Amino acid sequence: MNKNNRILKFTIDDDDKKIVRKFLVQHKFSSSQLHNLKNKGGLIFVNHKQRHFDFKMKPGDVILIIMNEEEPSDLIAPMYGPVDVIYEDSYLLVVNKPHGIASLPAKAKSGKTMANLVKGYLLSKKENSTIHLVTRLDRNTSGLMVFAKTSYAHSLLDRILHTEDFQKFYLAMVYGQVEPESGLIDLPIGIDPDVFYMRNIDHEKGKASQTVYETVEKFSTGSLLKLKLLTGRTHQIRVHLTAIGHPIIGDDMYSGKVDSRIDRQALHCYRLNIVHPVTKQLLKLQAPLPADMVMLKSVLRGEKNG
């Protein structure tokens, strides 16, 4: 039974709420999760006896919650192919996304996305295959992506997404040498009025956006930067680096030029530090630099062949 991510177990402490419903709210169950637990087949046991929301518990009691079955969306069809799993437990799945594949299906497009592949992966393991995307990456950005395995885990992760308990780090190779070598880019990002799928710096209507950067290595024509996202806007790193005059190499959408050295933006989510919302363990997860960015780094260093 312990493999079943629908089962949650708590021991009641002195400072926990004692009425079952209030306890669940205290432990971040959303109103829709409470509704589904009550009306869609969820079960609550206290000390092995089935109980209802109004039952009063005492310290030391053990409450077992069996969440209702989740109905997977038909909008995301399962597809089968390689999934590079970096971390997995009953609550979350972290994968290393290759470049050239979207995170989620677009409304008008069909085709393989990470959501389709993860659904196929979970089905092959006979697990709940409802897709709960916690973080997404642009099609041509590679690296770590987080999926929650249940709506409860999703809501817990959402609460910490833009806090110090959920830190996202990227590596990018940019044109030129950034001065100063490290700093904070704090510029609001809005939708480009001319091209709806692009973003730009918009001091009037844009949303607050912060990216911390640090130069890791300098080259004669470029730099390798480490970046930490403090907010999560669409295209944030790409727009911010362009705004300070150092667009990402290969990012033809924002740099305005095609680069023969790499066929996508040289941007990779290489590290996540997540305080696990259930176990409270600090997860330090990493995805190695992909081959095309390793090759680009070698070229920038002036070597002939990597």
PDB file of N, CA and C in Angstrom, residues 72-138:
ATOM      1  N   PRO A  72      -8.046  11.216 -15.193  1.00  0.00           N
ATOM      2  CA  PRO A  72      -7.101  11.873 -16.105  1.00  0.00           C
ATOM      3  C   PRO A  72      -7.830  12.591 -17.243  1.00  0.00           C
ATOM      4  N   SER A  73      -7.287  13.726 -17.654  1.00  0.00           N
ATOM      5  CA  SER A  73      -7.884  14.499 -18.746  1.00  0.00           C
ATOM      6  C   SER A  73      -7.665  13.803 -20.077  1.00  0.00           C
ATOM      7  N   ASP A  74      -8.715  13.803 -20.901  1.00  0.00           N
ATOM      8  CA  ASP A  74      -8.582  13.234 -22.244  1.00  0.00           C
ATOM      9  C   ASP A  74      -7.784  14.152 -23.173  1.00  0.00           C
ATOM     10  N   LEU A  75      -7.559  15.392 -22.744  1.00  0.00           N
ATOM     11  CA  LEU A  75      -6.853  16.344 -23.613  1.00  0.00           C
ATOM     12  C   LEU A  75      -5.391  15.966 -23.798  1.00  0.00           C
ATOM     13  N   ILE A  76      -4.854  15.225 -22.829  1.00  0.00           N
ATOM     14  CA  ILE A  76      -3.450  14.805 -22.931  1.00  0.00           C
ATOM     15  C   ILE A  76      -3.429  13.297 -23.145  1.00  0.00           C
ATOM     16  N   ALA A  77      -3.058  12.887 -24.351  1.00  0.00           N
ATOM     17  CA  ALA A  77      -3.017  11.464 -24.675  1.00  0.00           C
ATOM     18  C   ALA A  77      -1.690  10.878 -24.190  1.00  0.00           C
ATOM     19  N   PRO A  78      -1.706   9.659 -23.663  1.00  0.00           N
ATOM     20  CA  PRO A  78      -0.430   9.057 -23.274  1.00  0.00           C
ATOM     21  C   PRO A  78       0.415   8.752 -24.505  1.00  0.00           C
ATOM     22  N   MET A  79       1.699   9.076 -24.438  1.00  0.00           N
ATOM     23  CA  MET A  79       2.643   8.714 -25.492  1.00  0.00           C
ATOM     24  C   MET A  79       3.839   8.055 -24.823  1.00  0.00           C
ATOM     25  N   TYR A  80       4.508   7.230 -25.573  1.00  0.00           N
ATOM     26  CA  TYR A  80       5.575   6.438 -24.970  1.00  0.00           C
ATOM     27  C   TYR A  80       6.906   6.757 -25.639  1.00  0.00           C
ATOM     28  N   GLY A  81       7.909   6.941 -24.821  1.00  0.00           N
ATOM     29  CA  GLY A  81       9.244   7.275 -25.295  1.00  0.00           C
ATOM     30  C   GLY A  81      10.135   7.471 -24.084  1.00  0.00           C
ATOM     31  N   PRO A  82      11.412   7.783 -24.300  1.00  0.00           N
ATOM     32  CA  PRO A  82      12.318   7.924 -23.159  1.00  0.00           C
ATOM     33  C   PRO A  82      11.942   9.095 -22.263  1.00  0.00           C
ATOM     34  N   VAL A  83      11.961   8.848 -20.961  1.00  0.00           N
ATOM     35  CA  VAL A  83      11.777   9.897 -19.955  1.00  0.00           C
ATOM     36  C   VAL A  83      12.972   9.808 -19.008  1.00  0.00           C
ATOM     37  N   ASP A  84      13.763  10.871 -18.955  1.00  0.00           N
ATOM     38  CA  ASP A  84      14.972  10.894 -18.125  1.00  0.00           C
ATOM     39  C   ASP A  84      14.567  11.341 -16.713  1.00  0.00           C
ATOM     40  N   VAL A  85      14.340  10.355 -15.839  1.00  0.00           N
ATOM     41  CA  VAL A  85      13.864  10.637 -14.480  1.00  0.00           C
ATOM     42  C   VAL A  85      15.054  10.982 -13.585  1.00  0.00           C
ATOM     43  N   ILE A  86      14.997  12.168 -12.978  1.00  0.00           N
ATOM     44  CA  ILE A  86      16.067  12.607 -12.074  1.00  0.00           C
ATOM     45  C   ILE A  86      15.696  12.291 -10.628  1.00  0.00           C
ATOM     46  N   TYR A  87      14.402  12.407 -10.291  1.00  0.00           N
ATOM     47  CA  TYR A  87      13.943  12.110  -8.931  1.00  0.00           C
ATOM     48  C   TYR A  87      12.478  11.703  -9.001  1.00  0.00           C
ATOM     49  N   GLU A  88      12.111  10.737  -8.158  1.00  0.00           N
ATOM     50  CA  GLU A  88      10.712  10.312  -8.119  1.00  0.00           C
ATOM     51  C   GLU A  88      10.385   9.743  -6.753  1.00  0.00           C
ATOM     52  N   ASP A  89       9.221  10.110  -6.229  1.00  0.00           N
ATOM     53  CA  ASP A  89       8.673   9.450  -5.047  1.00  0.00           C
ATOM     54  C   ASP A  89       7.159   9.432  -5.197  1.00  0.00           C
ATOM     55  N   SER A  90       6.438   9.214  -4.105  1.00  0.00           N
ATOM     56  CA  SER A  90       4.973   9.108  -4.192  1.00  0.00           C
ATOM     57  C   SER A  90       4.305  10.426  -4.525  1.00  0.00           C
ATOM     58  N   TYR A  91       5.027  11.548  -4.345  1.00  0.00           N
ATOM     59  CA  TYR A  91       4.410  12.866  -4.457  1.00  0.00           C
ATOM     60  C   TYR A  91       4.813  13.622  -5.714  1.00  0.00           C
ATOM     61  N   LEU A  92       6.072  13.457  -6.134  1.00  0.00           N
ATOM     62  CA  LEU A  92       6.518  14.229  -7.280  1.00  0.00           C
ATOM     63  C   LEU A  92       7.453  13.452  -8.182  1.00  0.00           C
ATOM     64  N   LEU A  93       7.559  13.965  -9.404  1.00  0.00           N
ATOM     65  CA  LEU A  93       8.415  13.387 -10.430  1.00  0.00           C
ATOM     66  C   LEU A  93       9.187  14.539 -11.071  1.00  0.00           C
ATOM     67  N   VAL A  94      10.510  14.427 -11.078  1.00  0.00           N
ATOM     68  CA  VAL A  94      11.349  15.457 -11.698  1.00  0.00           C
ATOM     69  C   VAL A  94      12.075  14.812 -12.879  1.00  0.00           C
ATOM     70  N   VAL A  95      11.909  15.416 -14.056  1.00  0.00           N
ATOM     71  CA  VAL A  95      12.497  14.859 -15.277  1.00  0.00           C
ATOM     72  C   VAL A  95      13.449  15.874 -15.906  1.00  0.00           C
ATOM     73  N   ASN A  96      14.360  15.361 -16.706  1.00  0.00           N
ATOM     74  CA  ASN A  96      15.288  16.196 -17.465  1.00  0.00           C
ATOM     75  C   ASN A  96      14.758  16.293 -18.895  1.00  0.00           C
ATOM     76  N   LYS A  97      14.198  17.448 -19.237  1.00  0.00           N
ATOM     77  CA  LYS A  97      13.578  17.628 -20.559  1.00  0.00           C
ATOM     78  C   LYS A  97      14.639  17.943 -21.608  1.00  0.00           C
ATOM     79  N   PRO A  98      14.624  17.222 -22.721  1.00  0.00           N
ATOM     80  CA  PRO A  98      15.525  17.614 -23.819  1.00  0.00           C
ATOM     81  C   PRO A  98      14.990  18.852 -24.532  1.00  0.00           C
ATOM     82  N   HIS A  99      15.857  19.560 -25.229  1.00  0.00           N
ATOM     83  CA  HIS A  99      15.363  20.693 -26.018  1.00  0.00           C
ATOM     84  C   HIS A  99      14.597  20.179 -27.232  1.00  0.00           C
ATOM     85  N   GLY A 100      13.735  21.021 -27.774  1.00  0.00           N
ATOM     86  CA  GLY A 100      12.991  20.659 -28.982  1.00  0.00           C
ATOM     87  C   GLY A 100      11.661  19.984 -28.708  1.00  0.00           C
ATOM     88  N   ILE A 101      11.261  19.918 -27.446  1.00  0.00           N
ATOM     89  CA  ILE A 101       9.969  19.314 -27.110  1.00  0.00           C
ATOM     90  C   ILE A 101       9.238  20.256 -26.151  1.00  0.00           C
ATOM     91  N   ALA A 102       7.957  20.484 -26.415  1.00  0.00           N
ATOM     92  CA  ALA A 102       7.177  21.404 -25.585  1.00  0.00           C
ATOM     93  C   ALA A 102       6.830  20.750 -24.246  1.00  0.00           C
ATOM     94  N   SER A 103       6.470  21.581 -23.275  1.00  0.00           N
ATOM     95  CA  SER A 103       6.074  21.070 -21.956  1.00  0.00           C
ATOM     96  C   SER A 103       4.667  20.498 -21.993  1.00  0.00           C
ATOM     97  N   LEU A 104       3.742  21.243 -22.603  1.00  0.00           N
ATOM     98  CA  LEU A 104       2.325  20.877 -22.656  1.00  0.00           C
ATOM     99  C   LEU A 104       1.808  21.032 -24.078  1.00  0.00           C
ATOM    100  N   PRO A 105       0.764  20.287 -24.451  1.00  0.00           N
ATOM    101  CA  PRO A 105       0.195  20.503 -25.786  1.00  0.00           C
ATOM    102  C   PRO A 105      -0.409  21.910 -25.893  1.00  0.00           C
ATOM    103  N   ALA A 106      -0.147  22.579 -27.002  1.00  0.00           N
ATOM    104  CA  ALA A 106      -0.815  23.858 -27.274  1.00  0.00           C
ATOM    105  C   ALA A 106      -2.218  23.552 -27.784  1.00  0.00           C
ATOM    106  N   LYS A 107      -3.094  24.537 -27.683  1.00  0.00           N
ATOM    107  CA  LYS A 107      -4.492  24.287 -28.063  1.00  0.00           C
ATOM    108  C   LYS A 107      -4.616  23.800 -29.505  1.00  0.00           C
ATOM    109  N   ALA A 108      -3.838  24.400 -30.393  1.00  0.00           N
ATOM    110  CA  ALA A 108      -4.017  24.106 -31.811  1.00  0.00           C
ATOM    111  C   ALA A 108      -3.074  23.018 -32.322  1.00  0.00           C
ATOM    112  N   LYS A 109      -2.150  22.585 -31.468  1.00  0.00           N
ATOM    113  CA  LYS A 109      -1.124  21.661 -31.959  1.00  0.00           C
ATOM    114  C   LYS A 109      -1.238  20.306 -31.280  1.00  0.00           C
ATOM    115  N   SER A 110      -1.046  19.277 -32.086  1.00  0.00           N
ATOM    116  CA  SER A 110      -0.888  17.956 -31.493  1.00  0.00           C
ATOM    117  C   SER A 110       0.590  17.598 -31.643  1.00  0.00           C
ATOM    118  N   GLY A 111       0.972  16.476 -31.108  1.00  0.00           N
ATOM    119  CA  GLY A 111       2.377  16.110 -31.178  1.00  0.00           C
ATOM    120  C   GLY A 111       2.881  15.786 -29.793  1.00  0.00           C
ATOM    121  N   LYS A 112       4.062  15.215 -29.753  1.00  0.00           N
ATOM    122  CA  LYS A 112       4.610  14.729 -28.500  1.00  0.00           C
ATOM    123  C   LYS A 112       5.090  15.879 -27.628  1.00  0.00           C
ATOM    124  N   THR A 113       4.657  15.902 -26.364  1.00  0.00           N
ATOM    125  CA  THR A 113       5.140  16.875 -25.390  1.00  0.00           C
ATOM    126  C   THR A 113       5.578  16.111 -24.136  1.00  0.00           C
ATOM    127  N   MET A 114       6.226  16.807 -23.199  1.00  0.00           N
ATOM    128  CA  MET A 114       6.635  16.132 -21.970  1.00  0.00           C
ATOM    129  C   MET A 114       5.422  15.635 -21.192  1.00  0.00           C
ATOM    130  N   ALA A 115       4.313  16.387 -21.233  1.00  0.00           N
ATOM    131  CA  ALA A 115       3.107  15.944 -20.529  1.00  0.00           C
ATOM    132  C   ALA A 115       2.612  14.608 -21.082  1.00  0.00           C
ATOM    133  N   ASN A 116       2.623  14.455 -22.416  1.00  0.00           N
ATOM    134  CA  ASN A 116       2.207  13.185 -23.027  1.00  0.00           C
ATOM    135  C   ASN A 116       3.128  12.043 -22.604  1.00  0.00           C
ATOM    136  N   LEU A 117       4.436  12.305 -22.619  1.00  0.00           N
ATOM    137  CA  LEU A 117       5.412  11.263 -22.274  1.00  0.00           C
ATOM    138  C   LEU A 117       5.316  10.876 -20.801  1.00  0.00           C
ATOM    139  N   VAL A 118       5.127  11.875 -19.940  1.00  0.00           N
ATOM    140  CA  VAL A 118       5.017  11.579 -18.507  1.00  0.00           C
ATOM    141  C   VAL A 118       3.735  10.796 -18.223  1.00  0.00           C
ATOM    142  N   LYS A 119       2.655  11.136 -18.931  1.00  0.00           N
ATOM    143  CA  LYS A 119       1.408  10.375 -18.761  1.00  0.00           C
ATOM    144  C   LYS A 119       1.623   8.913 -19.148  1.00  0.00           C
ATOM    145  N   GLY A 120       2.299   8.690 -20.270  1.00  0.00           N
ATOM    146  CA  GLY A 120       2.610   7.320 -20.685  1.00  0.00           C
ATOM    147  C   GLY A 120       3.493   6.606 -19.677  1.00  0.00           C
ATOM    148  N   TYR A 121       4.468   7.330 -19.145  1.00  0.00           N
ATOM    149  CA  TYR A 121       5.391   6.758 -18.148  1.00  0.00           C
ATOM    150  C   TYR A 121       4.621   6.325 -16.897  1.00  0.00           C
ATOM    151  N   LEU A 122       3.723   7.198 -16.410  1.00  0.00           N
ATOM    152  CA  LEU A 122       2.962   6.872 -15.202  1.00  0.00           C
ATOM    153  C   LEU A 122       1.991   5.714 -15.442  1.00  0.00           C
ATOM    154  N   LEU A 123       1.365   5.697 -16.613  1.00  0.00           N
ATOM    155  CA  LEU A 123       0.456   4.586 -16.942  1.00  0.00           C
ATOM    156  C   LEU A 123       1.209   3.263 -16.996  1.00  0.00           C
ATOM    157  N   SER A 124       2.427   3.300 -17.533  1.00  0.00           N
ATOM    158  CA  SER A 124       3.213   2.060 -17.641  1.00  0.00           C
ATOM    159  C   SER A 124       3.580   1.522 -16.256  1.00  0.00           C
ATOM    160  N   LYS A 125       3.581   2.406 -15.254  1.00  0.00           N
ATOM    161  CA  LYS A 125       3.859   1.987 -13.873  1.00  0.00           C
ATOM    162  C   LYS A 125       2.566   1.733 -13.096  1.00  0.00           C
ATOM    163  N   LYS A 126       1.425   1.836 -13.825  1.00  0.00           N
ATOM    164  CA  LYS A 126       0.101   1.654 -13.209  1.00  0.00           C
ATOM    165  C   LYS A 126      -0.136   2.647 -12.074  1.00  0.00           C
ATOM    166  N   GLU A 127       0.294   3.888 -12.293  1.00  0.00           N
ATOM    167  CA  GLU A 127       0.081   4.952 -11.311  1.00  0.00           C
ATOM    168  C   GLU A 127      -0.974   5.926 -11.821  1.00  0.00           C
ATOM    169  N   ASN A 128      -1.465   6.758 -10.918  1.00  0.00           N
ATOM    170  CA  ASN A 128      -2.368   7.843 -11.293  1.00  0.00           C
ATOM    171  C   ASN A 128      -1.718   8.662 -12.411  1.00  0.00           C
ATOM    172  N   SER A 129      -2.395   8.770 -13.546  1.00  0.00           N
ATOM    173  CA  SER A 129      -1.772   9.428 -14.698  1.00  0.00           C
ATOM    174  C   SER A 129      -2.356  10.816 -14.970  1.00  0.00           C
ATOM    175  N   THR A 130      -3.002  11.398 -13.950  1.00  0.00           N
ATOM    176  CA  THR A 130      -3.442  12.782 -14.096  1.00  0.00           C
ATOM    177  C   THR A 130      -2.206  13.674 -14.109  1.00  0.00           C
ATOM    178  N   ILE A 131      -2.111  14.573 -15.095  1.00  0.00           N
ATOM    179  CA  ILE A 131      -0.911  15.402 -15.227  1.00  0.00           C
ATOM    180  C   ILE A 131      -1.052  16.668 -14.394  1.00  0.00           C
ATOM    181  N   HIS A 132      -0.107  16.867 -13.483  1.00  0.00           N
ATOM    182  CA  HIS A 132      -0.041  18.075 -12.663  1.00  0.00           C
ATOM    183  C   HIS A 132       1.312  18.728 -12.912  1.00  0.00           C
ATOM    184  N   LEU A 133       1.340  19.669 -13.844  1.00  0.00           N
ATOM    185  CA  LEU A 133       2.602  20.327 -14.200  1.00  0.00           C
ATOM    186  C   LEU A 133       2.887  21.441 -13.194  1.00  0.00           C
ATOM    187  N   VAL A 134       4.028  21.356 -12.518  1.00  0.00           N
ATOM    188  CA  VAL A 134       4.399  22.359 -11.521  1.00  0.00           C
ATOM    189  C   VAL A 134       5.287  23.431 -12.142  1.00  0.00           C
ATOM    190  N   THR A 135       6.275  23.016 -12.938  1.00  0.00           N
ATOM    191  CA  THR A 135       7.124  23.980 -13.649  1.00  0.00           C
ATOM    192  C   THR A 135       7.161  23.602 -15.121  1.00  0.00           C
ATOM    193  N   ARG A 136       7.269  24.602 -15.971  1.00  0.00           N
ATOM    194  CA  ARG A 136       7.353  24.316 -17.401  1.00  0.00           C
ATOM    195  C   ARG A 136       8.596  24.998 -17.978  1.00  0.00           C
ATOM    196  N   LEU A 137       9.038  24.504 -19.108  1.00  0.00           N
ATOM    197  CA  LEU A 137      10.168  25.091 -19.818  1.00  0.00           C
ATOM    198  C   LEU A 137       9.762  25.358 -21.253  1.00  0.00           C
ATOM    199  N   ASP A 138      10.337  26.409 -21.855  1.00  0.00           N
ATOM    200  CA  ASP A 138      10.105  26.673 -23.277  1.00  0.00           C
ATOM    201  C   ASP A 138      10.551  25.457 -24.095  1.00  0.00           C
TER     202      ASP A 138
END
